[in-house]
Structures are given as structure tokens and as C-alpha cells.
Amino acid sequence: MRIGLLGTGNVARALAHGWSVAGHDVLLGSRHPEERKDLDLPVAGLPETAAHAEVLVNATPGTVSVELLHSIGAPALAGTVLIDVGVGLSDDFTELSHPNSSLGEQIQEAFPLTPVVKTLCTMDSTVMTAPDGLDGPSTVFLSGDDAEAKRITGRLLTDLGWPSTSQLDIGGITTARGQEHFALLFIGIAGGLGAHTFNINVVTRPTS
């Protein structure tokens, strides 16, 4: 698939590399593409990246994501699956910028013709593309209102190494709140472990 990733940070680059290895056509989008020629990945402007994409990924800071998407324009985003991995945090990482909602919901509300799926925001970029590097299976969550967009997202997650048994659909886009609010617990766990390379696993009772 043609995948456009908005952002050029650690998350965008990790996902782009992962999907490129899986055979997808990836393009990073930047507001200043001329300044990112140092990357070992193709980079273009935001409108060009959106036009290229069958699937668009928001990997920008959650505090600026909606504004950035508005700069591309709703018509350019209409009908394109948008995978949102962003989380809005304060500069000191102690507060969420969407405490009573979620970035995923705000994007979906602002762009109703663009099916939004929230995923991958409960882990570090090193785990997003190498879940098998952990000491056992773990869980990746999906939130969104569009079943076909979730199916496409699930297939792309599989290409990153997440089997269907590790993917948990937790409901509509409002459930993105739980995924994003986990960021504060993630920071606490990282502090306790002294490391960011970990994930959580949903464990249930054994079936009789």
C-alpha cells in the first residue's frame, strides 16, 4: 500500500522503516521537507504526502495535530484511512492536552469523512515495529468507528509483527481516551523500570 506518515520523528521513522521492509511504499511528510534530506527515507511536503497516501498516519505531536491536518484540508483527507498514533502531552509530560477527550476523537470530529483508527500509542517506537523483541506476547489496541478502516489497520499491524491474537479492538473512537490516557501510566512505568522498551498484555481467565 501507499502509506504517508505525517511527521519525521522517531515514531514516524520507525513505522516507515517497518512498513518499507514489509514491502509498502512509504513517504514521510514534513512542513519543511528541504530540511530533512538527512533521513534515509523519502520526504515530501504535507499536501504531497496526503495525496500520495492510501493510508495516512498521524505521527505528529498531539498538541498540533489537528491544526496541521487542517493545513492539508478536509477535501484532501476525505476517504483516506487515517491511523492516529499521536498523544498530546504538556512540555513536562505531566498533563494531557485532551484530558476530557482524546486526540483521536478530535480528529474524527474535525474530519468526519476521514475514518480514524487509534492504535500503537501505548508503547515506545522500539516496540511498535519489533513486538517479538519482548519477553512474551503483548497487546496492541484499536479504536475507531469504521470497520473497514480497522481491518486495513489490522493488516498493517500484522505487517509490523503483530499477530491477530495480539490485536484487541476495544470499540469506537471514544475508546481512544483510554489508549491516550495510558500515556501517564507509561511514563510512570518507564521511570520505575528505567527503560522505555516494554508493553502491556491483556491476560484473561483460562477457558474451561
mmCIF file of C-alpha atoms in Angstrom:
data_model
loop_
_atom_site.group_PDB
_atom_site.id
_atom_site.type_symbol
_atom_site.label_atom_id
_atom_site.label_comp_id
_atom_site.label_asym_id
_atom_site.label_seq_id
_atom_site.Cartn_x
_atom_site.Cartn_y
_atom_site.Cartn_z
ATOM 1 C CA MET A 1 0.000 0.000 0.000
ATOM 2 C CA ARG A 2 0.995 3.634 -0.334
ATOM 3 C CA ILE A 3 1.458 4.886 3.223
ATOM 4 C CA GLY A 4 2.008 8.545 4.067
ATOM 5 C CA LEU A 5 3.350 9.346 7.508
ATOM 6 C CA LEU A 6 2.888 12.857 8.848
ATOM 7 C CA GLY A 7 5.959 13.618 10.926
ATOM 8 C CA THR A 8 9.661 12.816 10.762
ATOM 9 C CA GLY A 9 10.383 11.960 14.401
ATOM 10 C CA ASN A 10 11.287 8.631 15.974
ATOM 11 C CA VAL A 11 7.790 7.183 15.655
ATOM 12 C CA ALA A 12 7.279 8.160 12.021
ATOM 13 C CA ARG A 13 10.717 6.909 11.020
ATOM 14 C CA ALA A 14 10.325 3.610 12.883
ATOM 15 C CA LEU A 15 6.945 2.909 11.305
ATOM 16 C CA ALA A 16 8.156 3.948 7.864
ATOM 17 C CA HIS A 17 11.124 1.573 8.097
ATOM 18 C CA GLY A 18 8.915 -1.246 9.359
ATOM 19 C CA TRP A 19 6.363 -0.926 6.593
ATOM 20 C CA SER A 20 9.034 -0.384 3.955
ATOM 21 C CA VAL A 21 10.666 -3.688 4.927
ATOM 22 C CA ALA A 22 7.217 -5.297 4.611
ATOM 23 C CA GLY A 23 7.029 -4.059 1.014
ATOM 24 C CA HIS A 24 4.885 -0.950 1.331
ATOM 25 C CA ASP A 25 5.527 2.349 -0.455
ATOM 26 C CA VAL A 26 6.200 4.867 2.322
ATOM 27 C CA LEU A 27 6.570 8.641 2.272
ATOM 28 C CA LEU A 28 7.279 10.922 5.230
ATOM 29 C CA GLY A 29 5.524 14.281 5.351
ATOM 30 C CA SER A 30 7.156 17.403 6.772
ATOM 31 C CA ARG A 31 6.303 21.091 6.919
ATOM 32 C CA HIS A 32 9.935 21.699 5.932
ATOM 33 C CA PRO A 33 10.956 18.742 3.747
ATOM 34 C CA GLU A 34 14.022 20.572 2.445
ATOM 35 C CA GLU A 35 15.459 20.423 5.969
ATOM 36 C CA ARG A 36 15.049 16.639 6.294
ATOM 37 C CA LYS A 37 17.285 15.433 3.491
ATOM 38 C CA ASP A 38 19.405 13.685 6.132
ATOM 39 C CA LEU A 39 16.881 10.860 6.504
ATOM 40 C CA ASP A 40 17.304 7.513 4.774
ATOM 41 C CA LEU A 41 13.662 7.736 3.717
ATOM 42 C CA PRO A 42 11.737 9.750 1.115
ATOM 43 C CA VAL A 43 10.353 13.028 2.450
ATOM 44 C CA ALA A 44 7.843 15.432 0.891
ATOM 45 C CA GLY A 45 5.586 18.284 1.920
ATOM 46 C CA LEU A 46 2.395 17.574 3.822
ATOM 47 C CA PRO A 47 -0.020 18.041 0.872
ATOM 48 C CA GLU A 48 2.138 15.826 -1.350
ATOM 49 C CA THR A 49 2.272 13.149 1.339
ATOM 50 C CA ALA A 50 -1.500 13.199 1.780
ATOM 51 C CA ALA A 51 -2.019 12.981 -1.975
ATOM 52 C CA HIS A 52 0.359 10.011 -2.171
ATOM 53 C CA ALA A 53 -1.310 8.015 0.568
ATOM 54 C CA GLU A 54 -3.898 5.283 0.512
ATOM 55 C CA VAL A 55 -3.406 5.234 4.287
ATOM 56 C CA LEU A 56 -2.229 8.273 6.221
ATOM 57 C CA VAL A 57 -0.556 8.062 9.640
ATOM 58 C CA ASN A 58 -0.567 10.923 12.114
ATOM 59 C CA ALA A 59 2.749 10.728 13.968
ATOM 60 C CA THR A 60 2.919 14.403 14.915
ATOM 61 C CA PRO A 61 2.821 15.847 18.457
ATOM 62 C CA GLY A 62 -0.769 15.653 19.635
ATOM 63 C CA THR A 63 -0.817 19.307 20.648
ATOM 64 C CA VAL A 64 -0.505 20.405 16.996
ATOM 65 C CA SER A 65 -2.027 17.505 15.056
ATOM 66 C CA VAL A 66 -5.479 18.939 14.356
ATOM 67 C CA GLU A 67 -4.034 22.276 13.249
ATOM 68 C CA LEU A 68 -1.566 20.506 10.978
ATOM 69 C CA LEU A 69 -4.311 18.370 9.423
ATOM 70 C CA HIS A 70 -6.396 21.495 8.822
ATOM 71 C CA SER A 71 -3.442 22.939 6.897
ATOM 72 C CA ILE A 72 -3.754 19.988 4.499
ATOM 73 C CA GLY A 73 -7.522 20.444 4.249
ATOM 74 C CA ALA A 74 -10.551 18.227 4.698
ATOM 75 C CA PRO A 75 -11.089 17.625 0.947
ATOM 76 C CA ALA A 76 -7.573 16.191 0.615
ATOM 77 C CA LEU A 77 -8.193 13.838 3.544
ATOM 78 C CA ALA A 78 -11.712 12.702 2.668
ATOM 79 C CA GLY A 79 -11.990 8.950 2.207
ATOM 80 C CA THR A 80 -8.418 8.251 3.312
ATOM 81 C CA VAL A 81 -7.919 5.962 6.294
ATOM 82 C CA LEU A 82 -6.053 7.885 8.991
ATOM 83 C CA ILE A 83 -4.153 5.903 11.614
ATOM 84 C CA ASP A 84 -3.581 8.159 14.610
ATOM 85 C CA VAL A 85 -0.691 7.295 16.922
ATOM 86 C CA GLY A 86 -0.299 10.743 18.493
ATOM 87 C CA VAL A 87 -0.741 11.744 22.130
ATOM 88 C CA GLY A 88 -0.937 15.321 23.382
ATOM 89 C CA LEU A 89 1.241 15.945 26.429
ATOM 90 C CA SER A 90 2.482 19.057 28.198
ATOM 91 C CA ASP A 91 6.141 20.003 27.817
ATOM 92 C CA ASP A 92 6.983 18.406 31.166
ATOM 93 C CA PHE A 93 4.991 15.231 30.338
ATOM 94 C CA THR A 94 2.761 15.594 33.413
ATOM 95 C CA GLU A 95 -0.571 16.552 31.809
ATOM 96 C CA LEU A 96 -2.645 15.533 28.813
ATOM 97 C CA SER A 97 -3.672 18.231 26.377
ATOM 98 C CA HIS A 98 -7.023 16.450 25.878
ATOM 99 C CA PRO A 99 -7.922 15.480 29.471
ATOM 100 C CA ASN A 100 -11.658 15.047 28.862
ATOM 101 C CA SER A 101 -11.471 13.697 25.342
ATOM 102 C CA SER A 102 -8.805 12.297 23.032
ATOM 103 C CA LEU A 103 -6.854 13.431 20.038
ATOM 104 C CA GLY A 104 -8.392 10.589 18.045
ATOM 105 C CA GLU A 105 -11.897 11.863 18.773
ATOM 106 C CA GLN A 106 -10.975 15.441 17.943
ATOM 107 C CA ILE A 107 -9.504 14.412 14.604
ATOM 108 C CA GLN A 108 -12.579 12.334 13.780
ATOM 109 C CA GLU A 109 -14.889 15.199 14.725
ATOM 110 C CA ALA A 110 -12.906 17.713 12.669
ATOM 111 C CA PHE A 111 -12.731 15.402 9.633
ATOM 112 C CA PRO A 112 -15.945 13.340 9.551
ATOM 113 C CA LEU A 113 -15.248 11.989 6.036
ATOM 114 C CA THR A 114 -11.887 10.581 7.116
ATOM 115 C CA PRO A 115 -12.140 7.260 9.004
ATOM 116 C CA VAL A 116 -9.806 7.457 12.014
ATOM 117 C CA VAL A 117 -8.291 4.474 13.815
ATOM 118 C CA LYS A 118 -6.346 4.961 17.032
ATOM 119 C CA THR A 119 -3.575 2.469 17.721
ATOM 120 C CA LEU A 120 0.082 1.987 18.740
ATOM 121 C CA CYS A 121 0.059 4.925 21.189
ATOM 122 C CA THR A 122 0.519 2.783 24.297
ATOM 123 C CA MET A 123 4.145 1.855 23.592
ATOM 124 C CA ASP A 124 7.534 3.194 22.562
ATOM 125 C CA SER A 125 8.563 3.312 18.905
ATOM 126 C CA THR A 126 11.054 0.479 19.503
ATOM 127 C CA VAL A 127 8.179 -1.866 20.368
ATOM 128 C CA MET A 128 5.833 -0.707 17.599
ATOM 129 C CA THR A 129 7.907 -2.415 14.938
ATOM 130 C CA ALA A 130 9.510 -5.219 16.968
ATOM 131 C CA PRO A 131 6.918 -6.741 19.304
ATOM 132 C CA ASP A 132 8.713 -10.078 19.104
ATOM 133 C CA GLY A 133 11.708 -8.476 20.814
ATOM 134 C CA LEU A 134 9.890 -8.524 24.147
ATOM 135 C CA ASP A 135 9.901 -11.397 26.609
ATOM 136 C CA GLY A 136 6.495 -12.727 25.619
ATOM 137 C CA PRO A 137 3.365 -11.625 23.758
ATOM 138 C CA SER A 138 1.721 -8.253 24.366
ATOM 139 C CA THR A 139 -1.342 -6.304 23.253
ATOM 140 C CA VAL A 140 -1.955 -3.542 20.739
ATOM 141 C CA PHE A 141 -5.337 -1.772 20.835
ATOM 142 C CA LEU A 142 -7.577 -0.432 18.072
ATOM 143 C CA SER A 143 -10.270 2.246 18.482
ATOM 144 C CA GLY A 144 -12.449 3.548 15.668
ATOM 145 C CA ASP A 145 -15.928 3.754 14.198
ATOM 146 C CA ASP A 146 -15.216 2.334 10.728
ATOM 147 C CA ALA A 147 -14.935 -1.459 10.422
ATOM 148 C CA GLU A 148 -13.111 -1.416 7.082
ATOM 149 C CA ALA A 149 -10.577 1.121 8.336
ATOM 150 C CA LYS A 150 -9.920 -1.153 11.316
ATOM 151 C CA ARG A 151 -9.481 -4.148 9.015
ATOM 152 C CA ILE A 152 -6.894 -2.279 6.947
ATOM 153 C CA THR A 153 -5.148 -1.091 10.098
ATOM 154 C CA GLY A 154 -5.094 -4.604 11.490
ATOM 155 C CA ARG A 155 -3.448 -5.883 8.324
ATOM 156 C CA LEU A 156 -0.785 -3.187 8.552
ATOM 157 C CA LEU A 157 -0.204 -4.060 12.214
ATOM 158 C CA THR A 158 0.323 -7.680 11.173
ATOM 159 C CA ASP A 159 2.966 -6.475 8.717
ATOM 160 C CA LEU A 160 4.793 -4.876 11.671
ATOM 161 C CA GLY A 161 4.830 -8.184 13.533
ATOM 162 C CA TRP A 162 1.568 -8.001 15.499
ATOM 163 C CA PRO A 163 -0.423 -11.237 15.007
ATOM 164 C CA SER A 164 -4.194 -11.063 15.147
ATOM 165 C CA THR A 165 -4.064 -12.683 18.601
ATOM 166 C CA SER A 166 -2.232 -9.605 19.900
ATOM 167 C CA GLN A 167 -4.687 -7.113 18.404
ATOM 168 C CA LEU A 168 -7.624 -6.051 20.583
ATOM 169 C CA ASP A 169 -10.481 -3.986 19.144
ATOM 170 C CA ILE A 170 -11.824 -2.051 22.116
ATOM 171 C CA GLY A 171 -14.646 -0.228 20.346
ATOM 172 C CA GLY A 172 -15.477 3.128 18.803
ATOM 173 C CA ILE A 173 -13.287 6.191 18.597
ATOM 174 C CA THR A 174 -14.345 7.347 22.072
ATOM 175 C CA THR A 175 -12.307 4.459 23.498
ATOM 176 C CA ALA A 176 -9.205 6.231 22.197
ATOM 177 C CA ARG A 177 -9.366 8.133 25.502
ATOM 178 C CA GLY A 178 -8.226 5.055 27.374
ATOM 179 C CA GLN A 179 -5.332 4.478 24.987
ATOM 180 C CA GLU A 180 -4.129 8.069 25.200
ATOM 181 C CA HIS A 181 -4.620 8.401 28.946
ATOM 182 C CA PHE A 182 -2.368 5.380 29.413
ATOM 183 C CA ALA A 183 0.488 7.739 28.487
ATOM 184 C CA LEU A 184 0.729 8.940 32.089
ATOM 185 C CA LEU A 185 0.984 5.384 33.398
ATOM 186 C CA PHE A 186 3.504 4.589 30.651
ATOM 187 C CA ILE A 187 5.728 7.404 31.896
ATOM 188 C CA GLY A 188 5.451 6.099 35.459
ATOM 189 C CA ILE A 189 6.293 2.528 34.424
ATOM 190 C CA ALA A 190 9.237 3.750 32.358
ATOM 191 C CA GLY A 191 10.532 5.610 35.388
ATOM 192 C CA GLY A 192 10.167 2.537 37.562
ATOM 193 C CA LEU A 193 11.900 0.279 35.062
ATOM 194 C CA GLY A 194 14.475 2.783 33.927
ATOM 195 C CA ALA A 195 13.623 1.851 30.339
ATOM 196 C CA HIS A 196 11.011 2.543 27.653
ATOM 197 C CA THR A 197 11.129 -0.776 25.792
ATOM 198 C CA PHE A 198 8.164 -2.621 27.300
ATOM 199 C CA ASN A 199 4.486 -3.196 26.658
ATOM 200 C CA ILE A 200 1.383 -4.471 28.431
ATOM 201 C CA ASN A 201 -0.515 -7.678 27.825
ATOM 202 C CA VAL A 202 -4.198 -8.260 28.492
ATOM 203 C CA VAL A 203 -4.435 -11.534 30.412
ATOM 204 C CA THR A 204 -7.783 -13.273 30.846
ATOM 205 C CA ARG A 205 -9.010 -16.337 32.746
ATOM 206 C CA PRO A 206 -8.280 -19.627 31.017
ATOM 207 C CA THR A 207 -11.180 -21.117 29.118
ATOM 208 C CA SER A 208 -12.619 -24.246 30.694
#
